mmCIF file of C-alpha atoms in Angstrom:
data_model
loop_
_atom_site.group_PDB
_atom_site.id
_atom_site.type_symbol
_atom_site.label_atom_id
_atom_site.label_comp_id
_atom_site.label_asym_id
_atom_site.label_seq_id
_atom_site.Cartn_x
_atom_site.Cartn_y
_atom_site.Cartn_z
ATOM 1 C CA UNK Q 1 -20.521 6.333 1.975
ATOM 2 C CA UNK Q 2 -17.084 4.807 1.396
ATOM 3 C CA UNK Q 3 -15.540 5.793 4.778
ATOM 4 C CA UNK Q 4 -18.675 4.568 6.608
ATOM 5 C CA UNK Q 5 -18.210 0.927 5.604
ATOM 6 C CA UNK Q 6 -16.613 -1.406 8.137
ATOM 7 C CA UNK Q 7 -14.424 -3.695 6.032
ATOM 8 C CA UNK Q 8 -14.581 -6.683 8.373
ATOM 9 C CA UNK Q 9 -18.372 -6.559 8.508
ATOM 10 C CA UNK Q 10 -18.524 -6.015 4.746
ATOM 11 C CA UNK Q 11 -16.331 -9.033 3.968
ATOM 12 C CA UNK Q 12 -18.384 -11.199 6.333
ATOM 13 C CA UNK Q 13 -21.708 -10.194 4.774
ATOM 14 C CA UNK Q 14 -20.425 -10.470 1.199
ATOM 15 C CA UNK Q 15 -18.913 -13.903 1.898
ATOM 16 C CA UNK Q 16 -22.192 -15.187 3.353
ATOM 17 C CA UNK Q 17 -24.119 -13.757 0.414
ATOM 18 C CA UNK Q 18 -21.809 -15.214 -2.259
ATOM 19 C CA UNK Q 19 -21.808 -18.663 -0.644
ATOM 20 C CA UNK Q 20 -25.473 -18.996 0.387
ATOM 21 C CA UNK Q 21 -27.605 -16.870 -1.932
ATOM 22 C CA UNK Q 22 -29.291 -18.657 -4.882
ATOM 23 C CA UNK Q 23 -28.374 -15.621 -6.980
ATOM 24 C CA UNK Q 24 -24.695 -16.640 -6.735
ATOM 25 C CA UNK Q 25 -24.848 -20.345 -7.620
ATOM 26 C CA UNK Q 26 -22.190 -20.075 -10.336
ATOM 27 C CA UNK Q 27 -19.979 -17.541 -8.538
ATOM 28 C CA UNK Q 28 -16.524 -18.452 -7.214
ATOM 29 C CA UNK Q 29 -16.500 -16.604 -3.916
ATOM 30 C CA UNK Q 30 -12.923 -17.230 -2.749
ATOM 31 C CA UNK Q 31 -11.036 -15.578 -5.663
ATOM 32 C CA UNK Q 32 -13.348 -12.556 -5.523
ATOM 33 C CA UNK Q 33 -12.899 -12.101 -1.775
ATOM 34 C CA UNK Q 34 -9.123 -12.527 -1.951
ATOM 35 C CA UNK Q 35 -8.873 -9.916 -4.713
ATOM 36 C CA UNK Q 36 -11.160 -7.504 -2.847
ATOM 37 C CA UNK Q 37 -9.149 -7.875 0.352
ATOM 38 C CA UNK Q 38 -5.914 -7.065 -1.478
ATOM 39 C CA UNK Q 39 -7.427 -3.938 -3.031
ATOM 40 C CA UNK Q 40 -9.311 -2.692 0.030
ATOM 41 C CA UNK Q 41 -6.492 -3.180 2.547
ATOM 42 C CA UNK Q 42 -3.513 -2.054 0.441
ATOM 43 C CA UNK Q 43 -4.758 1.237 -0.956
ATOM 44 C CA UNK Q 44 -1.761 3.570 -1.159
ATOM 45 C CA UNK Q 45 -2.518 7.063 -2.459
ATOM 46 C CA UNK Q 46 -0.711 10.333 -2.882
ATOM 47 C CA UNK Q 47 -1.717 13.701 -1.434
ATOM 48 C CA UNK Q 48 0.561 16.561 -2.450
ATOM 49 C CA UNK Q 49 4.117 15.384 -1.815
ATOM 50 C CA UNK Q 50 3.120 12.815 0.838
ATOM 51 C CA UNK Q 51 1.991 9.194 0.589
ATOM 52 C CA UNK Q 52 -0.662 7.522 2.692
ATOM 53 C CA UNK Q 53 -2.029 4.054 3.317
ATOM 54 C CA UNK Q 54 -5.802 3.940 3.842
ATOM 55 C CA UNK Q 55 -6.580 1.870 6.924
ATOM 56 C CA UNK Q 56 -10.359 2.303 7.249
ATOM 57 C CA UNK Q 57 -13.326 2.252 4.895
ATOM 58 C CA UNK Q 58 -13.622 1.409 1.211
ATOM 59 C CA UNK Q 59 -10.484 1.966 -0.861
ATOM 60 C CA UNK Q 60 -11.030 5.407 -2.380
ATOM 61 C CA UNK Q 61 -10.360 5.823 -6.091
ATOM 62 C CA UNK Q 62 -10.150 2.111 -6.926
ATOM 63 C CA UNK Q 63 -12.257 0.624 -9.768
ATOM 64 C CA UNK Q 64 -14.188 -1.912 -7.626
ATOM 65 C CA UNK Q 65 -15.051 0.629 -4.905
ATOM 66 C CA UNK Q 66 -18.531 1.568 -6.280
ATOM 67 C CA UNK Q 67 -19.522 -2.065 -6.866
ATOM 68 C CA UNK Q 68 -18.171 -3.060 -3.442
ATOM 69 C CA UNK Q 69 -20.209 -0.368 -1.684
ATOM 70 C CA UNK Q 70 -23.324 -1.109 -3.750
ATOM 71 C CA UNK Q 71 -23.102 -4.833 -3.011
ATOM 72 C CA UNK Q 72 -22.538 -4.321 0.717
ATOM 73 C CA UNK Q 73 -25.557 -2.073 1.170
ATOM 74 C CA UNK Q 74 -27.616 -4.003 -1.395
ATOM 75 C CA UNK Q 75 -27.392 -7.140 0.755
ATOM 76 C CA UNK Q 76 -28.887 -5.157 3.632
ATOM 77 C CA UNK Q 77 -31.618 -3.777 1.348
ATOM 78 C CA UNK Q 78 -32.816 -7.310 0.557
ATOM 79 C CA UNK Q 79 -33.756 -7.725 4.221
ATOM 80 C CA UNK Q 80 -35.106 -4.175 4.289
ATOM 81 C CA UNK Q 81 -37.547 -4.905 1.467
ATOM 82 C CA UNK Q 82 -38.728 -8.062 3.187
ATOM 83 C CA UNK Q 83 -39.483 -6.123 6.376
ATOM 84 C CA UNK Q 84 -41.177 -3.126 4.727
ATOM 85 C CA UNK Q 85 -42.424 -4.629 1.469
ATOM 86 C CA UNK Q 86 -46.051 -3.712 2.180
ATOM 87 C CA UNK Q 87 -45.127 -0.011 2.402
ATOM 88 C CA UNK Q 88 -42.422 0.171 -0.275
ATOM 89 C CA UNK Q 89 -43.819 0.047 -3.789
ATOM 90 C CA UNK Q 90 -40.454 0.956 -5.335
ATOM 91 C CA UNK Q 91 -36.907 1.383 -3.997
ATOM 92 C CA UNK Q 92 -33.758 2.142 -5.972
ATOM 93 C CA UNK Q 93 -30.369 3.519 -4.977
ATOM 94 C CA UNK Q 94 -27.239 4.826 -6.682
ATOM 95 C CA UNK Q 95 -24.289 4.678 -4.249
ATOM 96 C CA UNK Q 96 -25.716 6.805 -1.389
ATOM 97 C CA UNK Q 97 -28.643 8.457 -3.214
ATOM 98 C CA UNK Q 98 -31.890 6.570 -2.639
ATOM 99 C CA UNK Q 99 -35.313 6.947 -4.230
ATOM 100 C CA UNK Q 100 -38.504 5.153 -3.254
ATOM 101 C CA UNK Q 101 -42.291 5.217 -3.532
ATOM 102 C CA UNK Q 102 -44.037 4.882 -0.168
ATOM 103 C CA UNK Q 103 -47.522 3.364 0.082
ATOM 104 C CA UNK Q 104 -49.479 5.072 2.864
ATOM 105 C CA UNK Q 105 -51.336 3.013 5.460
ATOM 106 C CA UNK Q 106 -55.037 3.886 5.898
ATOM 107 C CA UNK Q 107 -54.361 4.711 9.546
ATOM 108 C CA UNK Q 108 -52.149 7.858 9.721
ATOM 109 C CA UNK Q 109 -50.715 6.822 13.108
ATOM 110 C CA UNK Q 110 -49.659 3.405 11.826
ATOM 111 C CA UNK Q 111 -48.273 4.973 8.663
ATOM 112 C CA UNK Q 112 -46.173 7.419 10.688
ATOM 113 C CA UNK Q 113 -44.892 4.614 12.912
ATOM 114 C CA UNK Q 114 -43.900 2.505 9.902
ATOM 115 C CA UNK Q 115 -42.104 5.462 8.345
ATOM 116 C CA UNK Q 116 -40.150 6.126 11.550
ATOM 117 C CA UNK Q 117 -39.224 2.436 11.821
ATOM 118 C CA UNK Q 118 -38.003 2.451 8.228
ATOM 119 C CA UNK Q 119 -35.744 5.449 8.863
ATOM 120 C CA UNK Q 120 -34.462 3.979 12.129
ATOM 121 C CA UNK Q 121 -33.677 0.630 10.495
ATOM 122 C CA UNK Q 122 -31.514 2.294 7.846
ATOM 123 C CA UNK Q 123 -29.891 4.623 10.346
ATOM 124 C CA UNK Q 124 -28.777 1.735 12.566
ATOM 125 C CA UNK Q 125 -26.948 -0.046 9.748
ATOM 126 C CA UNK Q 126 -23.208 0.820 9.617
ATOM 127 C CA UNK Q 127 -22.143 4.360 10.467
ATOM 128 C CA UNK Q 128 -23.721 6.045 7.458
ATOM 129 C CA UNK Q 129 -26.061 8.898 8.388
ATOM 130 C CA UNK Q 130 -29.059 9.158 6.066
ATOM 131 C CA UNK Q 131 -30.904 12.430 5.458
ATOM 132 C CA UNK Q 132 -34.534 11.636 4.641
ATOM 133 C CA UNK Q 133 -36.733 14.134 2.857
ATOM 134 C CA UNK Q 134 -40.363 14.451 3.815
ATOM 135 C CA UNK Q 135 -42.934 12.401 1.925
ATOM 136 C CA UNK Q 136 -43.864 14.617 -1.016
ATOM 137 C CA UNK Q 137 -45.481 14.323 -4.433
ATOM 138 C CA UNK Q 138 -42.434 15.949 -6.087
ATOM 139 C CA UNK Q 139 -38.792 15.119 -5.409
ATOM 140 C CA UNK Q 140 -35.387 15.697 -7.009
ATOM 141 C CA UNK Q 141 -33.312 12.556 -7.520
ATOM 142 C CA UNK Q 142 -29.911 12.801 -9.227
ATOM 143 C CA UNK Q 143 -30.563 14.831 -12.412
ATOM 144 C CA UNK Q 144 -34.346 14.309 -12.492
ATOM 145 C CA UNK Q 145 -37.387 15.945 -10.948
ATOM 146 C CA UNK Q 146 -40.126 13.345 -10.479
ATOM 147 C CA UNK Q 147 -43.754 14.220 -9.802
ATOM 148 C CA UNK Q 148 -46.385 11.629 -8.880
ATOM 149 C CA UNK Q 149 -49.638 12.204 -10.780
ATOM 150 C CA UNK Q 150 -52.899 10.239 -10.362
ATOM 151 C CA UNK Q 151 -52.130 7.787 -13.162
ATOM 152 C CA UNK Q 152 -48.489 8.364 -14.105
ATOM 153 C CA UNK Q 153 -45.186 9.945 -13.067
ATOM 154 C CA UNK Q 154 -43.935 13.100 -14.783
ATOM 155 C CA UNK Q 155 -40.195 13.584 -15.186
ATOM 156 C CA UNK Q 156 -38.035 16.506 -16.225
ATOM 157 C CA UNK Q 157 -34.383 17.466 -15.917
ATOM 158 C CA UNK Q 158 -33.124 18.894 -12.644
ATOM 159 C CA UNK Q 159 -30.166 21.265 -12.518
ATOM 160 C CA UNK Q 160 -28.537 22.667 -9.417
ATOM 161 C CA UNK Q 161 -28.770 26.459 -9.087
ATOM 162 C CA UNK Q 162 -24.969 26.800 -9.208
ATOM 163 C CA UNK Q 163 -24.562 24.720 -12.375
ATOM 164 C CA UNK Q 164 -22.176 26.696 -14.633
ATOM 165 C CA UNK Q 165 -22.836 24.575 -17.769
ATOM 166 C CA UNK Q 166 -19.140 24.337 -18.632
ATOM 167 C CA UNK Q 167 -19.507 22.409 -21.872
ATOM 168 C CA UNK Q 168 -16.509 21.653 -24.081
ATOM 169 C CA UNK Q 169 -15.610 24.945 -25.818
ATOM 170 C CA UNK Q 170 -15.845 24.919 -29.626
ATOM 171 C CA UNK Q 171 -12.134 25.657 -30.093
ATOM 172 C CA UNK Q 172 -11.023 22.749 -27.901
ATOM 173 C CA UNK Q 173 -8.422 20.374 -29.360
ATOM 174 C CA UNK Q 174 -10.870 17.613 -30.225
ATOM 175 C CA UNK Q 175 -12.277 16.134 -33.390
ATOM 176 C CA UNK Q 176 -15.258 17.853 -34.978
ATOM 177 C CA UNK Q 177 -17.397 14.782 -34.305
ATOM 178 C CA UNK Q 178 -17.023 15.359 -30.536
ATOM 179 C CA UNK Q 179 -18.771 18.733 -30.790
ATOM 180 C CA UNK Q 180 -21.575 17.266 -32.879
ATOM 181 C CA UNK Q 181 -22.038 14.350 -30.481
ATOM 182 C CA UNK Q 182 -22.132 16.767 -27.551
ATOM 183 C CA UNK Q 183 -25.186 18.424 -29.084
ATOM 184 C CA UNK Q 184 -26.791 15.149 -30.173
ATOM 185 C CA UNK Q 185 -26.255 13.504 -26.786
ATOM 186 C CA UNK Q 186 -27.664 16.492 -24.915
ATOM 187 C CA UNK Q 187 -30.789 16.592 -27.088
ATOM 188 C CA UNK Q 188 -31.372 12.846 -26.797
ATOM 189 C CA UNK Q 189 -30.976 13.107 -23.010
ATOM 190 C CA UNK Q 190 -33.612 15.845 -22.824
ATOM 191 C CA UNK Q 191 -36.104 14.058 -25.062
ATOM 192 C CA UNK Q 192 -35.733 10.705 -23.311
ATOM 193 C CA UNK Q 193 -35.829 11.923 -19.696
ATOM 194 C CA UNK Q 194 -38.559 14.561 -20.048
ATOM 195 C CA UNK Q 195 -42.177 13.468 -20.281
ATOM 196 C CA UNK Q 196 -44.138 16.676 -21.044
ATOM 197 C CA UNK Q 197 -43.745 18.574 -24.337
ATOM 198 C CA UNK Q 198 -43.650 21.988 -22.672
ATOM 199 C CA UNK Q 199 -40.749 20.882 -20.447
ATOM 200 C CA UNK Q 200 -38.930 19.465 -23.480
ATOM 201 C CA UNK Q 201 -39.165 22.787 -25.328
ATOM 202 C CA UNK Q 202 -37.943 24.746 -22.304
ATOM 203 C CA UNK Q 203 -34.987 22.387 -21.742
ATOM 204 C CA UNK Q 204 -34.031 22.458 -25.435
ATOM 205 C CA UNK Q 205 -34.130 26.269 -25.458
ATOM 206 C CA UNK Q 206 -31.923 26.427 -22.344
ATOM 207 C CA UNK Q 207 -29.479 23.907 -23.819
ATOM 208 C CA UNK Q 208 -29.250 25.964 -27.024
ATOM 209 C CA UNK Q 209 -28.624 29.209 -25.116
ATOM 210 C CA UNK Q 210 -25.985 27.603 -22.873
ATOM 211 C CA UNK Q 211 -24.041 26.310 -25.889
ATOM 212 C CA UNK Q 212 -24.316 29.696 -27.603
ATOM 213 C CA UNK Q 213 -22.990 31.414 -24.474
ATOM 214 C CA UNK Q 214 -20.127 28.907 -24.470
ATOM 215 C CA UNK Q 215 -19.006 30.156 -27.906
ATOM 216 C CA UNK Q 216 -20.721 27.887 -30.421
ATOM 217 C CA UNK Q 217 -21.886 29.531 -33.662
ATOM 218 C CA UNK Q 218 -25.592 29.795 -34.394
ATOM 219 C CA UNK Q 219 -25.152 28.199 -37.814
ATOM 220 C CA UNK Q 220 -23.548 25.103 -36.289
ATOM 221 C CA UNK Q 221 -26.078 24.893 -33.454
ATOM 222 C CA UNK Q 222 -29.119 25.210 -35.714
ATOM 223 C CA UNK Q 223 -27.786 22.569 -38.091
ATOM 224 C CA UNK Q 224 -26.816 20.194 -35.274
ATOM 225 C CA UNK Q 225 -30.180 20.627 -33.521
ATOM 226 C CA UNK Q 226 -32.086 19.955 -36.737
ATOM 227 C CA UNK Q 227 -30.040 16.825 -37.473
ATOM 228 C CA UNK Q 228 -30.438 15.471 -33.938
ATOM 229 C CA UNK Q 229 -34.196 16.074 -33.857
ATOM 230 C CA UNK Q 230 -34.590 14.305 -37.198
ATOM 231 C CA UNK Q 231 -32.588 11.334 -35.931
ATOM 232 C CA UNK Q 232 -34.684 11.104 -32.772
ATOM 233 C CA UNK Q 233 -37.974 11.216 -34.712
ATOM 234 C CA UNK Q 234 -36.988 8.295 -36.943
ATOM 235 C CA UNK Q 235 -38.400 4.873 -36.024
ATOM 236 C CA UNK Q 236 -36.110 2.981 -33.692
ATOM 237 C CA UNK Q 237 -34.179 0.121 -35.219
ATOM 238 C CA UNK Q 238 -33.774 -3.168 -33.462
ATOM 239 C CA UNK Q 239 -30.495 -3.324 -31.541
ATOM 240 C CA UNK Q 240 -27.753 -4.956 -33.550
ATOM 241 C CA UNK Q 241 -25.624 -7.533 -31.810
ATOM 242 C CA UNK Q 242 -22.093 -6.104 -31.804
ATOM 243 C CA UNK Q 243 -19.595 -8.123 -33.747
ATOM 244 C CA UNK Q 244 -16.530 -9.554 -32.114
ATOM 245 C CA UNK Q 245 -13.547 -7.232 -31.800
ATOM 246 C CA UNK Q 246 -11.062 -10.083 -32.163
ATOM 247 C CA UNK Q 247 -10.443 -9.167 -35.801
ATOM 248 C CA UNK Q 248 -10.018 -5.419 -35.264
ATOM 249 C CA UNK Q 249 -6.892 -3.349 -34.742
ATOM 250 C CA UNK Q 250 -6.970 -0.427 -32.314
ATOM 251 C CA UNK Q 251 -4.977 2.796 -32.707
ATOM 252 C CA UNK Q 252 -5.140 5.221 -29.755
ATOM 253 C CA UNK Q 253 -3.690 8.675 -30.452
ATOM 254 C CA UNK Q 254 -3.598 12.075 -28.739
ATOM 255 C CA UNK Q 255 -5.560 14.425 -30.977
ATOM 256 C CA UNK Q 256 -3.836 17.231 -32.870
ATOM 257 C CA UNK Q 257 -5.553 19.399 -35.450
ATOM 258 C CA UNK Q 258 -2.553 19.236 -37.824
ATOM 259 C CA UNK Q 259 -2.261 15.463 -37.790
ATOM 260 C CA UNK Q 260 -3.609 13.385 -40.681
ATOM 261 C CA UNK Q 261 -7.345 12.964 -40.511
ATOM 262 C CA UNK Q 262 -8.994 9.752 -39.394
ATOM 263 C CA UNK Q 263 -10.057 9.114 -42.994
ATOM 264 C CA UNK Q 264 -6.451 9.394 -44.179
ATOM 265 C CA UNK Q 265 -5.296 6.900 -41.558
ATOM 266 C CA UNK Q 266 -8.127 4.518 -42.444
ATOM 267 C CA UNK Q 267 -7.315 4.765 -46.175
ATOM 268 C CA UNK Q 268 -3.635 4.112 -45.493
ATOM 269 C CA UNK Q 269 -4.489 1.128 -43.312
ATOM 270 C CA UNK Q 270 -6.749 -0.439 -45.925
ATOM 271 C CA UNK Q 271 -4.440 0.172 -48.898
ATOM 272 C CA UNK Q 272 -1.133 -0.518 -47.192
ATOM 273 C CA UNK Q 273 -1.928 -3.065 -44.455
ATOM 274 C CA UNK Q 274 -5.092 -4.985 -45.308
ATOM 275 C CA UNK Q 275 -4.492 -5.099 -49.055
ATOM 276 C CA UNK Q 276 -0.909 -3.915 -49.467
ATOM 277 C CA UNK Q 277 0.731 -3.498 -52.831
ATOM 278 C CA UNK Q 278 4.109 -3.379 -51.146
ATOM 279 C CA UNK Q 279 4.837 -4.181 -47.513
ATOM 280 C CA UNK Q 280 8.312 -2.660 -47.515
ATOM 281 C CA UNK Q 281 7.046 0.519 -45.820
ATOM 282 C CA UNK Q 282 6.298 1.518 -42.287
ATOM 283 C CA UNK Q 283 2.819 2.650 -41.298
ATOM 284 C CA UNK Q 284 4.003 6.255 -41.056
ATOM 285 C CA UNK Q 285 5.424 6.083 -44.579
ATOM 286 C CA UNK Q 286 2.167 4.587 -45.761
ATOM 287 C CA UNK Q 287 0.256 7.563 -44.345
ATOM 288 C CA UNK Q 288 2.744 9.979 -45.907
ATOM 289 C CA UNK Q 289 2.304 8.210 -49.241
ATOM 290 C CA UNK Q 290 -1.435 8.788 -49.046
ATOM 291 C CA UNK Q 291 -0.923 12.413 -48.019
ATOM 292 C CA UNK Q 292 1.422 13.102 -50.916
ATOM 293 C CA UNK Q 293 -1.345 12.088 -53.292
ATOM 294 C CA UNK Q 294 -3.675 14.581 -51.614
ATOM 295 C CA UNK Q 295 -1.290 17.541 -52.028
ATOM 296 C CA UNK Q 296 -2.995 20.620 -53.433
ATOM 297 C CA UNK Q 297 -1.926 23.247 -55.948
ATOM 298 C CA UNK Q 298 -2.205 26.911 -55.098
ATOM 299 C CA UNK Q 299 -1.315 30.155 -56.893
ATOM 300 C CA UNK Q 300 1.257 32.546 -55.438
ATOM 301 C CA UNK Q 301 1.059 36.319 -55.749
ATOM 302 C CA UNK Q 302 3.353 36.052 -58.779
ATOM 303 C CA UNK Q 303 0.890 33.762 -60.543
ATOM 304 C CA UNK Q 304 3.041 30.633 -60.181
ATOM 305 C CA UNK Q 305 1.628 27.244 -59.313
ATOM 306 C CA UNK Q 306 3.407 25.566 -56.430
ATOM 307 C CA UNK Q 307 2.805 22.265 -54.667
ATOM 308 C CA UNK Q 308 1.478 22.503 -51.091
ATOM 309 C CA UNK Q 309 1.958 19.198 -49.251
ATOM 310 C CA UNK Q 310 -0.332 18.345 -46.379
ATOM 311 C CA UNK Q 311 1.174 17.717 -42.907
ATOM 312 C CA UNK Q 312 3.101 14.451 -42.843
ATOM 313 C CA UNK Q 313 3.211 11.792 -40.169
ATOM 314 C CA UNK Q 314 6.450 12.233 -38.183
ATOM 315 C CA UNK Q 315 8.887 9.366 -38.429
ATOM 316 C CA UNK Q 316 9.046 7.392 -35.207
ATOM 317 C CA UNK Q 317 12.080 5.650 -33.851
ATOM 318 C CA UNK Q 318 11.975 1.828 -33.802
ATOM 319 C CA UNK Q 319 8.989 1.797 -36.195
ATOM 320 C CA UNK Q 320 8.577 -1.669 -37.632
ATOM 321 C CA UNK Q 321 7.953 -2.464 -41.276
ATOM 322 C CA UNK Q 322 4.505 -3.480 -42.398
ATOM 323 C CA UNK Q 323 5.602 -6.966 -43.398
ATOM 324 C CA UNK Q 324 6.644 -7.544 -39.760
ATOM 325 C CA UNK Q 325 3.307 -6.465 -38.291
ATOM 326 C CA UNK Q 326 1.210 -8.038 -41.032
ATOM 327 C CA UNK Q 327 -0.674 -10.936 -39.489
ATOM 328 C CA UNK Q 328 2.113 -12.203 -37.175
ATOM 329 C CA UNK Q 329 -0.214 -14.712 -35.469
ATOM 330 C CA UNK Q 330 -2.115 -15.815 -38.590
ATOM 331 C CA UNK Q 331 -5.232 -13.904 -37.535
ATOM 332 C CA UNK Q 332 -7.694 -12.333 -39.900
ATOM 333 C CA UNK Q 333 -7.616 -8.553 -39.460
ATOM 334 C CA UNK Q 334 -10.531 -6.852 -41.158
ATOM 335 C CA UNK Q 335 -10.694 -3.332 -39.722
ATOM 336 C CA UNK Q 336 -9.114 -0.499 -37.767
ATOM 337 C CA UNK Q 337 -10.594 1.574 -34.940
ATOM 338 C CA UNK Q 338 -8.947 4.976 -34.453
ATOM 339 C CA UNK Q 339 -9.566 6.513 -31.021
ATOM 340 C CA UNK Q 340 -8.413 9.951 -29.909
ATOM 341 C CA UNK Q 341 -7.659 11.271 -26.444
ATOM 342 C CA UNK Q 342 -7.439 14.881 -25.367
ATOM 343 C CA UNK Q 343 -3.874 16.189 -25.547
ATOM 344 C CA UNK Q 344 -2.370 17.623 -22.347
ATOM 345 C CA UNK Q 345 -3.187 21.272 -21.707
ATOM 346 C CA UNK Q 346 -1.100 23.856 -19.867
ATOM 347 C CA UNK Q 347 -2.421 22.724 -16.501
ATOM 348 C CA UNK Q 348 -1.358 19.145 -17.203
ATOM 349 C CA UNK Q 349 2.085 20.286 -18.337
ATOM 350 C CA UNK Q 350 2.873 22.924 -15.706
ATOM 351 C CA UNK Q 351 1.047 21.871 -12.539
ATOM 352 C CA UNK Q 352 3.704 20.483 -10.130
ATOM 353 C CA UNK Q 353 1.740 17.409 -9.080
ATOM 354 C CA UNK Q 354 1.321 16.335 -12.696
ATOM 355 C CA UNK Q 355 5.000 16.921 -13.429
ATOM 356 C CA UNK Q 356 6.133 14.974 -10.382
ATOM 357 C CA UNK Q 357 3.789 12.078 -11.111
ATOM 358 C CA UNK Q 358 5.534 11.484 -14.433
ATOM 359 C CA UNK Q 359 8.778 10.913 -12.523
ATOM 360 C CA UNK Q 360 7.207 8.333 -10.218
ATOM 361 C CA UNK Q 361 7.914 4.795 -11.372
ATOM 362 C CA UNK Q 362 5.968 1.655 -10.564
ATOM 363 C CA UNK Q 363 8.903 0.407 -8.514
ATOM 364 C CA UNK Q 364 8.769 3.551 -6.374
ATOM 365 C CA UNK Q 365 5.042 3.049 -5.715
ATOM 366 C CA UNK Q 366 5.621 -0.569 -4.707
ATOM 367 C CA UNK Q 367 8.450 0.471 -2.370
ATOM 368 C CA UNK Q 368 6.271 3.139 -0.731
ATOM 369 C CA UNK Q 369 3.448 0.626 -0.214
ATOM 370 C CA UNK Q 370 5.801 -1.810 1.507
ATOM 371 C CA UNK Q 371 7.191 0.938 3.748
ATOM 372 C CA UNK Q 372 3.728 2.093 4.782
ATOM 373 C CA UNK Q 373 2.641 -1.462 5.522
ATOM 374 C CA UNK Q 374 5.761 -2.016 7.646
ATOM 375 C CA UNK Q 375 4.929 1.061 9.758
ATOM 376 C CA UNK Q 376 1.250 0.178 10.187
ATOM 377 C CA UNK Q 377 0.487 -0.830 13.812
ATOM 378 C CA UNK Q 378 -0.396 -4.479 14.169
ATOM 379 C CA UNK Q 379 -3.957 -5.320 15.215
ATOM 380 C CA UNK Q 380 -3.236 -8.947 16.135
ATOM 381 C CA UNK Q 381 -3.428 -9.874 19.853
ATOM 382 C CA UNK Q 382 -0.167 -10.526 21.668
#
């Protein structure tokens, strides 16, 4: 869908919509349009060892690209619903996947004519070519199979025949909570998107077998399934309004199995930063202090007790003391959020494009953009 959008037509339609629609009374159109024009017309990307400037269509890979495309076609759909509202009971779209419920006309000839006009109207807008399925009682849309029954709509999960079910392997370098949440999230997805009990049981059995084939132990799977099913059967609590994050500190780390646990970091933060006895330490020393208290005794083959320290936090260069980072702006800090990212694997470390990208500085990217813009043919009349 992205390459099929004419930018000039899109900017014109979006400008008219932002300035005239009652849905956009409190929207500042000019800053939005200026920002979109910068992003859409200066999209420089890398392919192999070459650099390119995109000159047509929506800027691929940019954060506002999905919203830009959705808004552009959504403005057209407002007029579409007004023209075919008597035949369209329901119409929803995600990027370029569309789902609707068509109300048949009593006269089959009129109904067929209206259906052809609907397809022609969408086909004439921009250069996007739509593939329409026939009007059926059952259809696959995204990851769902929907079936229209006399008084309701049945839903169940849809999977492509070539789906390999490549879930995160159990020995992946991630926290143990990630594996548990993978199971819990998959079960909740099945139970929420599937309407019939027989389909739920079949999907749960397939999900269990796919995880087992991926390398997960039966003991872990059975325990995780039981916990997730118990959580889902509990009465739903009212949604809690999230508290402000202004008083929280964030620590983002690449995960390593030998690093101090999240609990150790949280304990060190609370005892050494929030309520410190002494602030003459760095945060790494504070973690090491907590770890030294957790050292364990073990017996050697000679029967001697020796001290086995847990892995310590490596000392970092330029690490500031706690009294320098303690409330520098007189703000009340009352918690710490520790977030982990996946560490780089061999592909990330050895693949040439990833290695070369680390050597590319922001200044180099800016220089390449300017050079590409200088060599772009001018479209202004002489």
